[in-house]
Amino acid sequence: MNIVRIATVALAFATLASAPSFGQQTVRLTNVCELSGPGTTAGTLWRNGVNLAIKEINAQGGILGRKIEITTVDTQTKPDVAKSLAEKMLDEKPYVMLGPVFSGSVKVNMVVAEQAGIPQFMGGEAADLTLQGNPFLFRTAFSQATGMPKVAAWIANGLKAKTIALVWINNDFGKGGRDAVKRELAARGVNVVADISTEPAAADYAAAVVRAKQSGADALFAYLTEEESARLLIELRKQGYDKPIVGETTIMGQKVIELAGGAAEGVRGHVGLTVDAPVPLIQAFAKRYLDEYKSASDHNGMKGYTAVYFVKAVTEKLGKFDPKAFAAAMKGLKLSAKDHPGILMDVSFDDKGDIDRESFLVEVKNGKQTVIEVLPPLGKK
Amino acid sequence: MIDFVQLVVSGLATGAIYALVAIGFALLWQTSNAVNFAQGEFVMLPAFVVLALIKAFDLPLWLAAAIALVVAVVIMGGLFKRAIVDAILPQGAMTLAIATIGLAVAMKNGVRAGYSAEAHPFPALFPVEPIRILGVGFSLADIGALVLAGVAIGGLSLFLAHTLAGRQMQAAAQNRDAALSLGIDVDRMALYTFGINAALATVAALLVTPSYLAKFDMGESLGLYAFYAAIIGGFNRVLGALWGGLIVGVLSNLAGAYLSASYKDGFVLALLIVVILFRPEGLFGSSEERKV
């Protein structure tokens, strides 16, 4: 009888031990991002960054001993789809939600994450996203309210432009950026002489470029998403536009450089994240990303990558998996890249969920971003 | 004035590409009463065939384009006619039109799943740099697009007007029964038309993709604009589709520059509505009587 009991207990332990959940608990994340539609480029790079971080973290034993499980879904770059997917995914009670990248989609699905009490790291840059008092929403990149003053100051003082033509994309991202930069330029005495809106997924920019040329502005400031930026640059080159082309983050992005080829040469502006930054951790990340995906990351890949490492750092700081405690711990948080190499640079978060860290003025040279100047975090100014 | 001239030339270049696709609409309609709503995807597919050939075998652009042309004629010409049009058209033109919408979705998702959902750079057929003529800066790419599209359309016109096969195709398009009674192989003529449509779509792909970038959904707006062009110009005349393409290209450019880039599409749609209301056969089309 004893032998039978011992054998039964041993069998039970053996069965439990072989099950993946025993001694190898997991933590579930969900990634709601743009894998088709106009946001495909940004969303795919974001997803790649997320997946690379997860692969690395799992290889090192996971977070607090738990491996990360991720479910990725495609918003089709449609806000309504982003919202319904968030509702569906949050029913599965993930620990943290990642994405989307496009501000329009974040705007509608952040409410769902807030109601569920799930922290959300997103890639959107529209200024108003973190001004709505959502305690569960956190940025992975600068708000336009952070980036635009830097680029406007450089246009006025570095470029010494007196007039400028704005070309922007008519969606939440573009409108927010256009409003922010227009305000900052006006404060510095730079006159906007052409204000040219373009439609998302537009393919033909001939008319927009002619309008910019007609304006006679000292420079052109472009604020569009990746594919549209590339098409605009190609058209500017076709029409022989010879004034400085300036932008904030996207137009100097690695993917835009790849798509626009030589037409991206000479574009200058401000970037919050760049794989060409003179930062050893970033350069090591860029190499790992290139090895993994055989193509270069841009700022979106870095946003996705660091988002997962933020989750790891904060959870390890807390010592437990508690979404509400996690959101509370993010307020006023400072993280050092020395202690948490995956976050790539020292960062701080304010009480609204906005992020602050060093940033860069860059110029596209020989198909790469070349850093002209490293700008300190706003909090250190 | 200089800007106006630049806009017109640039619009003509874009319009010539629309015209290549719009002529395909007109050709298929005339010979087979088929409306192919996958025309935009017929432009997208050769672009990806070219990219795949360059990537896989490191071929020069001209060779990859030549192979893509053959592949397009076989698949989007012959196979499309035999496997889809011939099988579905007896059920009615509307059934076929709906089937081509399904084909468009299948082609987009096939490329998205099989190749990539991301945009890809595409090698330019002509230099991107501008040149100055009489003080006006023109894009070499635009001029090249105009010339190549003109050669393609001119070659088609010569073929239709001065070769036996071309005349037989015209006869089959004008009166199928009379053509049959004259011993013309009407089905073969229709097959030629589908092949020509595929070839024109390939030329359009080579011209438009360097600017639009290669992406699985790149054909959506192109197909739509070409459809507008065919209706505005006249769905039942090749010349109408040509003029329709040029008109749409130039007017959308002018509307984008002098009204607002946001109203470009709206302006073309307004023109489409006006044409349908006051001249439903198109600006250069002719009325057709049909038995119902």
XYZ file of C-alpha atoms in Angstrom:
673
model
C 0.000 0.000 0.000
C 2.802 2.376 0.974
C 4.581 1.690 -2.256
C 1.407 2.557 -4.173
C 1.019 5.817 -2.186
C 4.640 6.791 -2.712
C 4.393 5.996 -6.416
C 1.185 8.065 -6.744
C 2.687 11.076 -4.962
C 5.863 10.788 -7.018
C 3.817 10.621 -10.212
C 1.811 13.687 -9.163
C 4.989 15.661 -8.473
C 6.500 14.513 -11.725
C 3.418 15.634 -13.644
C 3.362 19.003 -11.901
C 7.044 19.514 -12.438
C 6.737 18.834 -16.152
C 3.890 21.345 -16.557
C 5.142 24.745 -17.771
C 3.370 26.596 -15.001
C 5.177 24.765 -12.222
C 8.392 26.414 -11.153
C 8.272 28.468 -14.362
C 5.491 30.962 -13.851
C 4.994 33.559 -16.528
C 3.944 37.173 -16.628
C 1.613 38.161 -19.408
C 2.035 41.376 -21.421
C -0.095 42.492 -24.318
C 1.108 44.533 -27.281
C -1.538 46.430 -29.256
C 0.256 48.047 -32.192
C 0.085 49.018 -35.851
C 1.069 46.106 -38.062
C -0.902 47.168 -41.135
C -2.258 50.401 -42.577
C -0.343 53.689 -42.621
C 1.342 52.908 -39.288
C 2.857 49.594 -40.414
C 6.432 50.851 -40.396
C 6.279 52.423 -36.952
C 4.289 49.541 -35.458
C 6.510 46.833 -36.893
C 9.666 48.439 -35.539
C 7.991 48.933 -32.157
C 6.957 45.261 -32.093
C 10.459 44.162 -33.069
C 11.918 46.226 -30.233
C 9.439 44.734 -27.762
C 10.159 41.186 -28.911
C 13.927 41.668 -28.781
C 13.722 42.931 -25.197
C 11.508 40.014 -24.193
C 13.885 37.522 -25.793
C 16.801 39.006 -23.855
C 14.959 39.219 -20.546
C 13.625 35.660 -20.817
C 17.118 34.414 -21.639
C 18.303 36.023 -18.395
C 15.558 34.360 -16.328
C 12.652 36.774 -16.831
C 11.273 39.299 -14.360
C 11.428 38.205 -10.697
C 11.951 34.685 -11.996
C 8.950 34.733 -14.296
C 9.294 34.453 -18.078
C 7.393 37.032 -20.141
C 4.548 35.895 -22.389
C 3.450 38.409 -24.992
C 0.359 38.553 -27.162
C 0.645 40.970 -30.091
C -2.378 42.211 -32.026
C -2.729 44.505 -35.052
C -4.739 47.734 -34.808
C -4.615 48.173 -38.602
C -3.790 51.799 -37.648
C -7.506 52.293 -36.956
C -8.437 53.865 -33.616
C -11.732 51.944 -33.387
C -9.892 48.655 -33.891
C -7.266 49.722 -31.346
C -10.009 50.285 -28.785
C -11.864 47.032 -29.378
C -8.594 45.071 -29.332
C -7.619 46.711 -26.046
C -10.971 45.699 -24.557
C -10.468 42.132 -25.760
C -6.870 41.877 -24.604
C -7.500 43.459 -21.211
C -10.150 40.812 -20.526
C -7.191 38.431 -20.279
C -5.785 40.518 -17.410
C -2.285 41.294 -18.673
C 0.189 42.804 -16.242
C 1.000 45.727 -18.567
C -0.266 46.844 -21.966
C 2.235 48.041 -24.577
C 1.328 50.298 -27.520
C -0.118 51.654 -29.678
C 2.374 53.923 -31.431
C -0.047 56.277 -33.171
C -1.487 58.989 -30.951
C -4.981 58.720 -32.454
C -5.182 55.083 -31.393
C -3.701 55.779 -27.952
C -6.285 58.491 -27.393
C -9.173 56.052 -27.650
C -7.740 52.940 -26.048
C -5.970 54.557 -23.072
C -9.383 54.915 -21.448
C -9.866 51.151 -21.590
C -6.529 50.484 -19.868
C -7.289 53.129 -17.245
C -10.674 51.579 -16.457
C -9.055 48.153 -16.158
C -6.321 49.562 -13.918
C -3.580 48.267 -16.219
C -0.389 50.308 -16.777
C 0.142 51.246 -20.434
C 3.436 52.174 -22.128
C 2.698 53.763 -25.487
C 4.640 55.282 -28.355
C 2.344 58.244 -29.073
C 3.892 61.705 -28.978
C 0.822 63.980 -29.129
C 1.085 66.482 -26.298
C -2.455 66.097 -24.987
C -2.244 62.358 -24.261
C -0.681 62.793 -20.841
C -2.652 65.912 -19.993
C -5.862 64.015 -19.313
C -5.043 62.815 -15.835
C -4.741 59.127 -16.703
C -2.568 57.644 -13.907
C -1.874 54.450 -15.859
C -0.465 56.000 -19.066
C 3.303 56.371 -19.611
C 5.361 57.589 -22.520
C 8.354 55.911 -24.084
C 9.316 59.042 -26.041
C 9.108 62.776 -25.612
C 5.808 64.561 -25.738
C 5.621 67.149 -28.500
C 5.538 69.679 -25.672
C 9.057 68.545 -24.786
C 10.544 68.087 -28.243
C 9.143 71.098 -30.067
C 10.699 73.804 -27.864
C 14.107 72.243 -28.498
C 13.718 72.143 -32.272
C 12.101 75.593 -32.420
C 14.992 77.071 -30.442
C 17.444 75.518 -32.863
C 15.523 76.818 -35.920
C 15.565 80.341 -34.490
C 19.077 80.403 -33.030
C 21.049 77.698 -34.846
C 19.529 77.912 -38.321
C 18.680 81.611 -37.903
C 15.520 81.202 -40.018
C 13.077 84.095 -39.956
C 10.313 82.430 -41.964
C 9.290 78.806 -42.264
C 6.919 76.569 -44.226
C 5.165 73.878 -42.194
C 4.137 70.605 -43.841
C 2.222 68.354 -41.491
C 0.009 65.293 -41.525
C -3.633 65.840 -40.746
C -4.111 63.399 -37.852
C -3.792 63.621 -34.063
C -0.017 63.291 -34.221
C 0.385 65.908 -36.931
C -2.103 68.416 -35.575
C -0.608 68.232 -32.103
C 2.903 68.708 -33.467
C 1.905 71.533 -35.780
C 0.157 73.421 -32.961
C 3.108 72.925 -30.610
C 5.834 73.957 -33.049
C 3.828 76.908 -34.377
C 3.448 78.211 -30.838
C 7.126 77.709 -30.052
C 8.278 79.294 -33.321
C 6.046 82.330 -32.768
C 7.518 82.760 -29.285
C 10.961 82.940 -30.898
C 10.017 85.341 -33.684
C 9.955 82.818 -36.538
C 7.084 83.549 -38.923
C 5.114 80.636 -40.417
C 4.504 81.712 -44.025
C 2.974 78.464 -45.313
C 0.873 76.070 -43.255
C 0.359 72.989 -45.432
C -1.691 70.044 -44.206
C -1.524 66.687 -45.977
C -3.649 63.591 -45.622
C -2.521 60.353 -43.916
C -1.349 57.732 -46.457
C -1.072 60.438 -49.137
C 1.101 59.311 -52.022
C 1.576 62.460 -54.102
C 3.255 65.493 -52.520
C 3.851 67.552 -55.674
C 1.288 70.205 -54.760
C 2.490 70.481 -51.152
C 6.072 71.004 -52.298
C 5.086 73.646 -54.845
C 3.193 75.516 -52.128
C 6.231 75.351 -49.863
C 8.429 76.679 -52.663
C 5.952 79.448 -53.464
C 6.098 80.633 -49.864
C 9.769 81.575 -50.180
C 10.353 80.477 -46.590
C 13.910 80.294 -45.220
C 13.352 76.632 -44.262
C 10.773 73.848 -44.313
C 9.632 72.056 -41.177
C 8.059 68.650 -41.882
C 6.021 66.723 -39.363
C 4.615 63.562 -40.867
C 4.718 59.853 -40.106
C 7.412 57.614 -41.604
C 6.149 56.615 -45.048
C 4.682 60.044 -45.711
C 7.962 61.674 -44.639
C 9.855 59.541 -47.152
C 7.449 60.393 -49.971
C 7.678 64.099 -49.139
C 11.499 63.986 -49.170
C 11.512 62.219 -52.533
C 9.213 64.897 -53.971
C 11.307 67.710 -52.466
C 14.351 66.217 -54.156
C 12.484 65.780 -57.452
C 11.497 69.425 -57.453
C 14.974 70.603 -56.488
C 14.002 72.160 -53.155
C 17.196 73.815 -51.922
C 16.294 75.348 -48.539
C 17.041 73.584 -45.229
C 14.627 70.770 -44.360
C 14.055 70.443 -40.642
C 12.008 68.043 -38.554
C 11.354 66.474 -35.209
C 12.211 62.773 -34.814
C 10.309 61.005 -37.616
C 11.742 62.671 -40.707
C 15.288 61.772 -39.671
C 14.244 58.263 -38.609
C 16.288 55.316 -39.866
C 13.330 53.857 -41.723
C 12.686 57.175 -43.472
C 16.348 57.349 -44.482
C 16.087 53.808 -45.864
C 12.894 54.588 -47.800
C 13.893 58.011 -49.102
C 17.500 57.086 -49.905
C 19.543 60.047 -51.101
C 16.551 62.375 -50.761
C 17.026 62.295 -46.978
C 20.580 63.663 -47.135
C 21.027 66.933 -45.285
C 17.776 66.773 -43.310
C 18.336 68.155 -39.833
C 16.412 68.315 -36.609
C 15.844 67.084 -33.112
C 15.453 63.441 -32.088
C 14.665 62.020 -28.707
C 16.068 58.609 -29.573
C 18.490 57.562 -32.274
C 20.515 54.413 -32.811
C 23.363 56.642 -34.001
C 23.649 58.382 -30.636
C 27.159 58.412 -29.125
C 25.976 56.242 -26.243
C 27.612 52.785 -25.886
C 24.435 51.094 -24.616
C 22.461 52.411 -27.592
C 25.131 51.341 -30.035
C 25.156 47.853 -28.526
C 21.349 47.736 -28.805
C 21.553 48.838 -32.453
C 23.921 45.984 -33.217
C 21.763 43.390 -31.453
C 18.678 44.653 -33.287
C 20.482 44.530 -36.629
C 21.694 40.988 -35.948
C 18.204 39.883 -34.973
C 16.147 41.490 -37.755
C 18.724 42.179 -40.488
C 17.521 45.770 -40.694
C 18.272 48.841 -38.631
C 16.081 50.024 -35.779
C 14.773 53.534 -35.567
C 13.321 55.436 -32.616
C 10.204 53.232 -32.672
C 12.272 50.095 -32.169
C 13.999 51.809 -29.263
C 10.676 52.877 -27.772
C 9.330 49.305 -27.834
C 12.593 47.895 -26.490
C 12.881 50.316 -23.587
C 9.177 49.925 -22.719
C 9.733 46.287 -21.763
C 12.854 47.156 -19.789
C 10.906 49.860 -17.924
C 8.441 47.137 -16.920
C 11.315 44.966 -15.706
C 13.057 47.747 -13.789
C 9.961 49.005 -12.006
C 8.697 45.508 -11.156
C 12.050 44.502 -9.701
C 12.058 47.713 -7.708
C 8.598 46.834 -6.373
C 9.470 43.172 -5.808
C 5.997 42.063 -6.863
C 3.562 41.997 -9.784
C 0.945 44.563 -8.796
C -0.394 46.761 -11.641
C -1.745 49.477 -9.329
C 1.424 49.655 -7.249
C 3.362 49.695 -10.534
C 1.474 52.771 -11.782
C 1.972 54.518 -8.454
C 5.697 53.739 -8.464
C 6.102 55.374 -11.892
C 5.289 58.843 -10.524
C 8.454 60.878 -10.234
C 10.545 57.773 -10.943
C 14.225 58.103 -11.837
C 16.035 55.177 -13.450
C 19.713 54.942 -14.151
C 21.066 53.150 -17.222
C 23.997 52.058 -15.083
C 21.667 49.997 -12.884
C 19.270 49.054 -15.705
C 21.219 48.829 -18.995
C 18.104 47.877 -20.981
C 16.643 51.355 -20.617
C 19.647 52.587 -22.660
C 19.778 56.107 -21.124
C 19.061 57.649 -17.727
C 15.389 58.600 -17.607
C 12.881 60.216 -15.318
C 9.094 60.237 -15.375
C 6.980 63.066 -14.022
C 3.635 62.747 -12.288
C 1.766 62.911 -15.608
C 3.652 60.002 -17.198
C 5.864 62.192 -19.402
C 9.444 61.072 -19.892
C 12.619 63.152 -19.714
C 16.156 62.278 -20.777
C 18.961 63.539 -22.987
C 18.164 64.169 -26.643
C 20.053 64.966 -29.829
C 20.318 67.421 -32.688
C 21.157 65.408 -35.783
C 21.829 65.728 -39.491
C 21.452 62.957 -42.060
C 24.852 62.328 -43.655
C 25.775 59.364 -45.843
C 22.520 57.602 -45.016
C 22.986 57.883 -41.254
C 22.030 60.254 -38.508
C 25.036 62.235 -37.394
C 24.709 63.772 -33.962
C 25.539 67.488 -34.031
C 24.826 68.187 -30.404
C 23.659 66.344 -27.289
C 20.961 68.267 -25.429
C 20.509 67.776 -21.685
C 17.235 66.583 -20.130
C 14.771 69.436 -19.576
C 14.889 68.735 -15.853
C 18.613 69.537 -15.782
C 18.316 72.857 -17.582
C 3.633 81.279 -63.491
C 6.734 79.126 -63.114
C 5.069 77.207 -60.306
C 1.955 76.776 -62.456
C 4.004 75.267 -65.286
C 5.784 72.960 -62.823
C 2.456 71.876 -61.385
C 1.032 71.150 -64.838
C 4.080 69.113 -65.911
C 4.132 67.216 -62.632
C 0.362 66.656 -62.911
C 0.741 65.412 -66.480
C 3.380 62.919 -65.315
C 1.126 61.610 -62.547
C -1.848 61.749 -64.900
C -0.014 59.699 -67.511
C 0.417 56.960 -64.911
C -3.284 57.159 -64.030
C -3.970 56.984 -67.772
C -1.989 53.746 -68.143
C -4.190 52.141 -65.515
C -7.387 53.819 -66.741
C -6.779 52.562 -70.278
C -6.759 49.056 -68.805
C -10.229 49.704 -67.381
C -11.430 50.865 -70.808
C -9.827 47.981 -72.706
C -11.313 45.287 -70.479
C -14.705 46.936 -70.542
C -14.743 47.220 -74.321
C -13.632 43.682 -75.077
C -15.232 41.744 -72.240
C -17.680 44.018 -70.417
C -15.484 43.420 -67.392
C -14.825 46.021 -64.690
C -11.681 45.049 -62.845
C -11.578 46.622 -59.400
C -8.223 44.958 -58.804
C -6.515 47.304 -61.311
C -4.604 49.065 -58.528
C -3.354 45.726 -57.209
C -2.362 44.817 -60.781
C 0.108 47.714 -60.435
C 1.234 46.671 -56.964
C 2.028 43.044 -57.826
C 4.640 43.677 -60.575
C 6.385 46.130 -58.251
C 6.856 43.376 -55.695
C 7.904 40.873 -58.373
C 10.643 43.332 -59.399
C 11.710 43.825 -55.782
C 11.746 40.097 -55.080
C 13.844 39.400 -58.184
C 16.337 42.116 -57.315
C 16.585 40.899 -53.734
C 16.777 37.191 -54.511
C 19.013 37.207 -57.588
C 20.611 40.657 -57.467
C 19.311 41.356 -60.978
C 19.639 44.765 -62.610
C 16.407 46.763 -62.672
C 15.859 46.417 -66.433
C 16.111 42.620 -66.306
C 13.903 42.323 -63.236
C 11.371 44.613 -64.945
C 11.435 42.535 -68.128
C 10.820 39.322 -66.174
C 8.083 41.026 -64.156
C 6.442 42.088 -67.411
C 6.341 38.488 -68.629
C 5.091 37.233 -65.260
C 2.394 39.931 -65.214
C 1.203 39.141 -68.724
C 0.959 35.438 -67.907
C -0.658 35.777 -64.459
C -2.630 39.039 -64.590
C -3.383 38.632 -68.290
C -3.841 35.000 -69.242
C -4.532 33.381 -65.891
C -6.823 36.186 -64.726
C -8.908 35.891 -67.886
C -9.081 32.116 -68.017
C -9.517 31.356 -64.330
C -11.626 34.291 -63.158
C -13.181 36.324 -65.949
C -14.207 33.415 -68.194
C -15.543 31.484 -65.217
C -17.510 34.311 -63.596
C -18.555 36.642 -66.425
C -21.418 34.349 -67.555
C -22.960 35.064 -64.117
C -23.053 38.768 -65.008
C -20.781 41.814 -65.040
C -21.785 42.774 -61.513
C -20.789 39.363 -60.166
C -17.427 39.719 -61.854
C -16.954 43.235 -60.478
C -17.563 41.929 -56.958
C -15.206 39.018 -57.602
C -12.456 41.455 -58.596
C -12.960 43.339 -55.328
C -12.337 40.019 -53.595
C -9.319 39.437 -55.807
C -7.939 42.842 -54.805
C -8.252 41.968 -51.112
C -6.643 38.572 -51.708
C -3.730 40.097 -53.627
C -3.094 42.729 -50.950
C -3.176 40.249 -48.125
C -1.150 37.734 -50.096
C 1.678 40.239 -50.569
C 1.326 41.435 -46.988
C 1.592 37.929 -45.579
C 4.016 36.519 -48.137
C 6.410 39.423 -48.545
C 5.969 42.221 -46.048
C 3.468 44.670 -44.618
C 6.074 47.434 -44.565
C 6.857 49.984 -47.249
C 9.992 49.326 -49.285
C 12.169 51.637 -51.358
C 12.023 50.972 -55.089
C 14.827 51.741 -57.558
C 14.088 54.741 -59.744
C 13.929 54.261 -63.485
C 14.977 57.858 -64.077
C 17.265 60.199 -62.135
C 15.505 62.075 -59.346
C 17.501 65.285 -59.846
C 15.732 68.255 -61.408
C 16.788 70.044 -64.612
C 16.120 73.630 -65.660
C 14.516 74.401 -69.014
C 13.941 78.098 -69.888
C 14.372 79.004 -66.240
C 11.783 76.507 -65.057
C 12.889 73.551 -62.922
C 11.480 70.202 -64.009
C 11.884 66.807 -62.432
C 13.732 64.368 -64.687
C 11.645 61.614 -63.135
C 8.452 63.402 -64.203
C 9.711 63.965 -67.719
C 10.873 60.355 -67.933
C 7.483 59.144 -66.705
C 5.717 61.292 -69.295
C 7.927 60.029 -72.101
C 7.710 56.359 -71.156
C 3.954 56.490 -70.600
C 3.642 58.332 -73.928
C 5.689 55.653 -75.684
C 3.567 52.891 -74.120
C 0.290 54.570 -75.044
C 1.547 55.613 -78.496
C 2.757 52.074 -79.126
C -0.632 50.728 -78.110
C -2.392 53.171 -80.455
C -0.129 52.190 -83.358
C -0.679 48.521 -82.585
C -4.455 48.953 -82.525
C -4.581 51.083 -85.683
C -1.923 49.541 -87.914
C -1.702 45.824 -87.228
C -4.081 43.050 -88.193
C -4.377 41.875 -84.599
C -5.021 45.423 -83.434
C -7.797 45.937 -85.966
C -9.311 42.584 -85.088
C -9.261 43.626 -81.437
C -11.046 46.851 -82.295
C -13.589 44.981 -84.390
C -14.222 42.520 -81.573
C -14.657 45.419 -79.150
C -17.062 47.315 -81.412
C -19.317 44.446 -82.429
C -18.636 40.999 -81.096
C -21.227 39.223 -83.278
C -20.099 40.913 -86.477
C -16.473 40.127 -85.622
C -17.363 36.474 -85.075
C -19.189 36.318 -88.401
C -16.056 37.700 -90.071
C -14.046 34.807 -88.668
C -12.206 36.770 -85.997
C -11.183 34.730 -82.970
C -12.917 37.038 -80.507
C -11.785 35.092 -77.462
C -8.155 35.325 -78.509
C -8.530 39.058 -79.099
C -9.922 39.436 -75.594
C -6.972 37.466 -74.253
C -4.583 39.858 -76.002
C -6.407 42.747 -74.349
C -5.926 41.253 -70.910
C -2.247 40.799 -71.692
C -1.935 44.424 -72.802
C -3.667 45.561 -69.615
C -1.160 43.601 -67.535
C 1.750 45.101 -69.490
C 0.437 48.655 -69.026
C 0.019 47.992 -65.306
C 3.647 46.849 -65.128
C 4.842 50.026 -66.829
C 2.736 52.047 -64.370
C 4.335 50.122 -61.503
C 7.849 50.981 -62.700
C 6.958 54.657 -62.956
C 4.944 55.190 -59.810
C 6.607 52.976 -57.204
C 9.841 54.970 -56.763
C 7.710 57.869 -55.478
C 4.818 56.018 -53.835
C 7.093 53.293 -52.299
C 6.326 49.581 -52.647
C 3.649 48.605 -50.186
C 0.899 46.023 -50.280
C -1.817 48.693 -50.244
C -0.155 51.086 -52.714
C -2.692 50.198 -55.406
C -5.737 51.399 -53.471
C -5.551 55.103 -54.259
C -3.998 54.499 -57.660
C -6.799 52.144 -58.722
C -9.404 54.565 -57.427
C -7.913 57.563 -59.246
C -7.636 55.532 -62.459
C -11.280 54.494 -62.105
C -12.287 58.148 -61.699
C -10.152 58.990 -64.733
C -11.779 56.308 -66.862
C -15.270 57.521 -65.936
C -14.414 61.191 -66.395
C -12.749 60.576 -69.754
C -15.147 57.939 -71.012
C -15.154 54.310 -70.003
C -15.777 53.072 -73.518
C -12.913 54.844 -75.292
C -9.191 54.374 -74.867
C -8.630 58.006 -75.835
C -11.168 59.038 -73.198
C -9.319 57.125 -70.494
C -6.064 58.772 -71.588
C -7.507 62.268 -71.369
C -9.303 61.384 -68.153
C -6.000 60.365 -66.569
C -4.268 63.561 -67.639
C -7.166 65.750 -66.498
C -7.319 64.070 -63.092
C -3.537 64.314 -62.651
C -3.317 68.011 -63.520
C -6.485 69.166 -61.750
C -5.681 67.312 -58.525
C -2.244 68.917 -58.508
C -3.662 72.393 -59.102
C -6.362 71.880 -56.478
C -3.730 70.693 -54.006
C -1.574 73.758 -54.599
C -4.148 76.518 -54.966
C -6.966 75.257 -52.721
C -5.580 72.829 -50.155
C -3.793 69.486 -50.256
C -6.614 68.209 -48.043
C -9.196 68.999 -50.744
C -7.384 67.269 -53.617
C -9.453 64.109 -53.431
C -12.634 66.066 -52.828
C -12.017 68.181 -55.910
C -11.606 65.132 -58.144
C -14.710 63.546 -56.644
C -16.686 66.745 -57.278
C -15.548 66.667 -60.910
C -16.585 63.015 -61.125
C -20.070 63.845 -59.839
C -20.459 66.736 -62.271
C -19.431 64.532 -65.194
C -21.791 61.736 -64.148
C -24.652 64.202 -63.783
C -24.186 66.120 -67.018
C -22.272 63.791 -69.306
C -22.591 60.239 -67.993
C -20.773 58.757 -70.998
C -17.663 60.754 -70.017
C -16.084 63.848 -71.546
C -14.704 61.936 -74.515
C -16.887 58.826 -74.443
C -19.901 58.013 -76.557
C -23.376 56.852 -75.618
C -24.027 53.157 -75.976
C -27.325 51.436 -76.478
C -27.767 48.171 -74.643
C -30.558 45.632 -74.529
C -31.884 45.017 -71.057
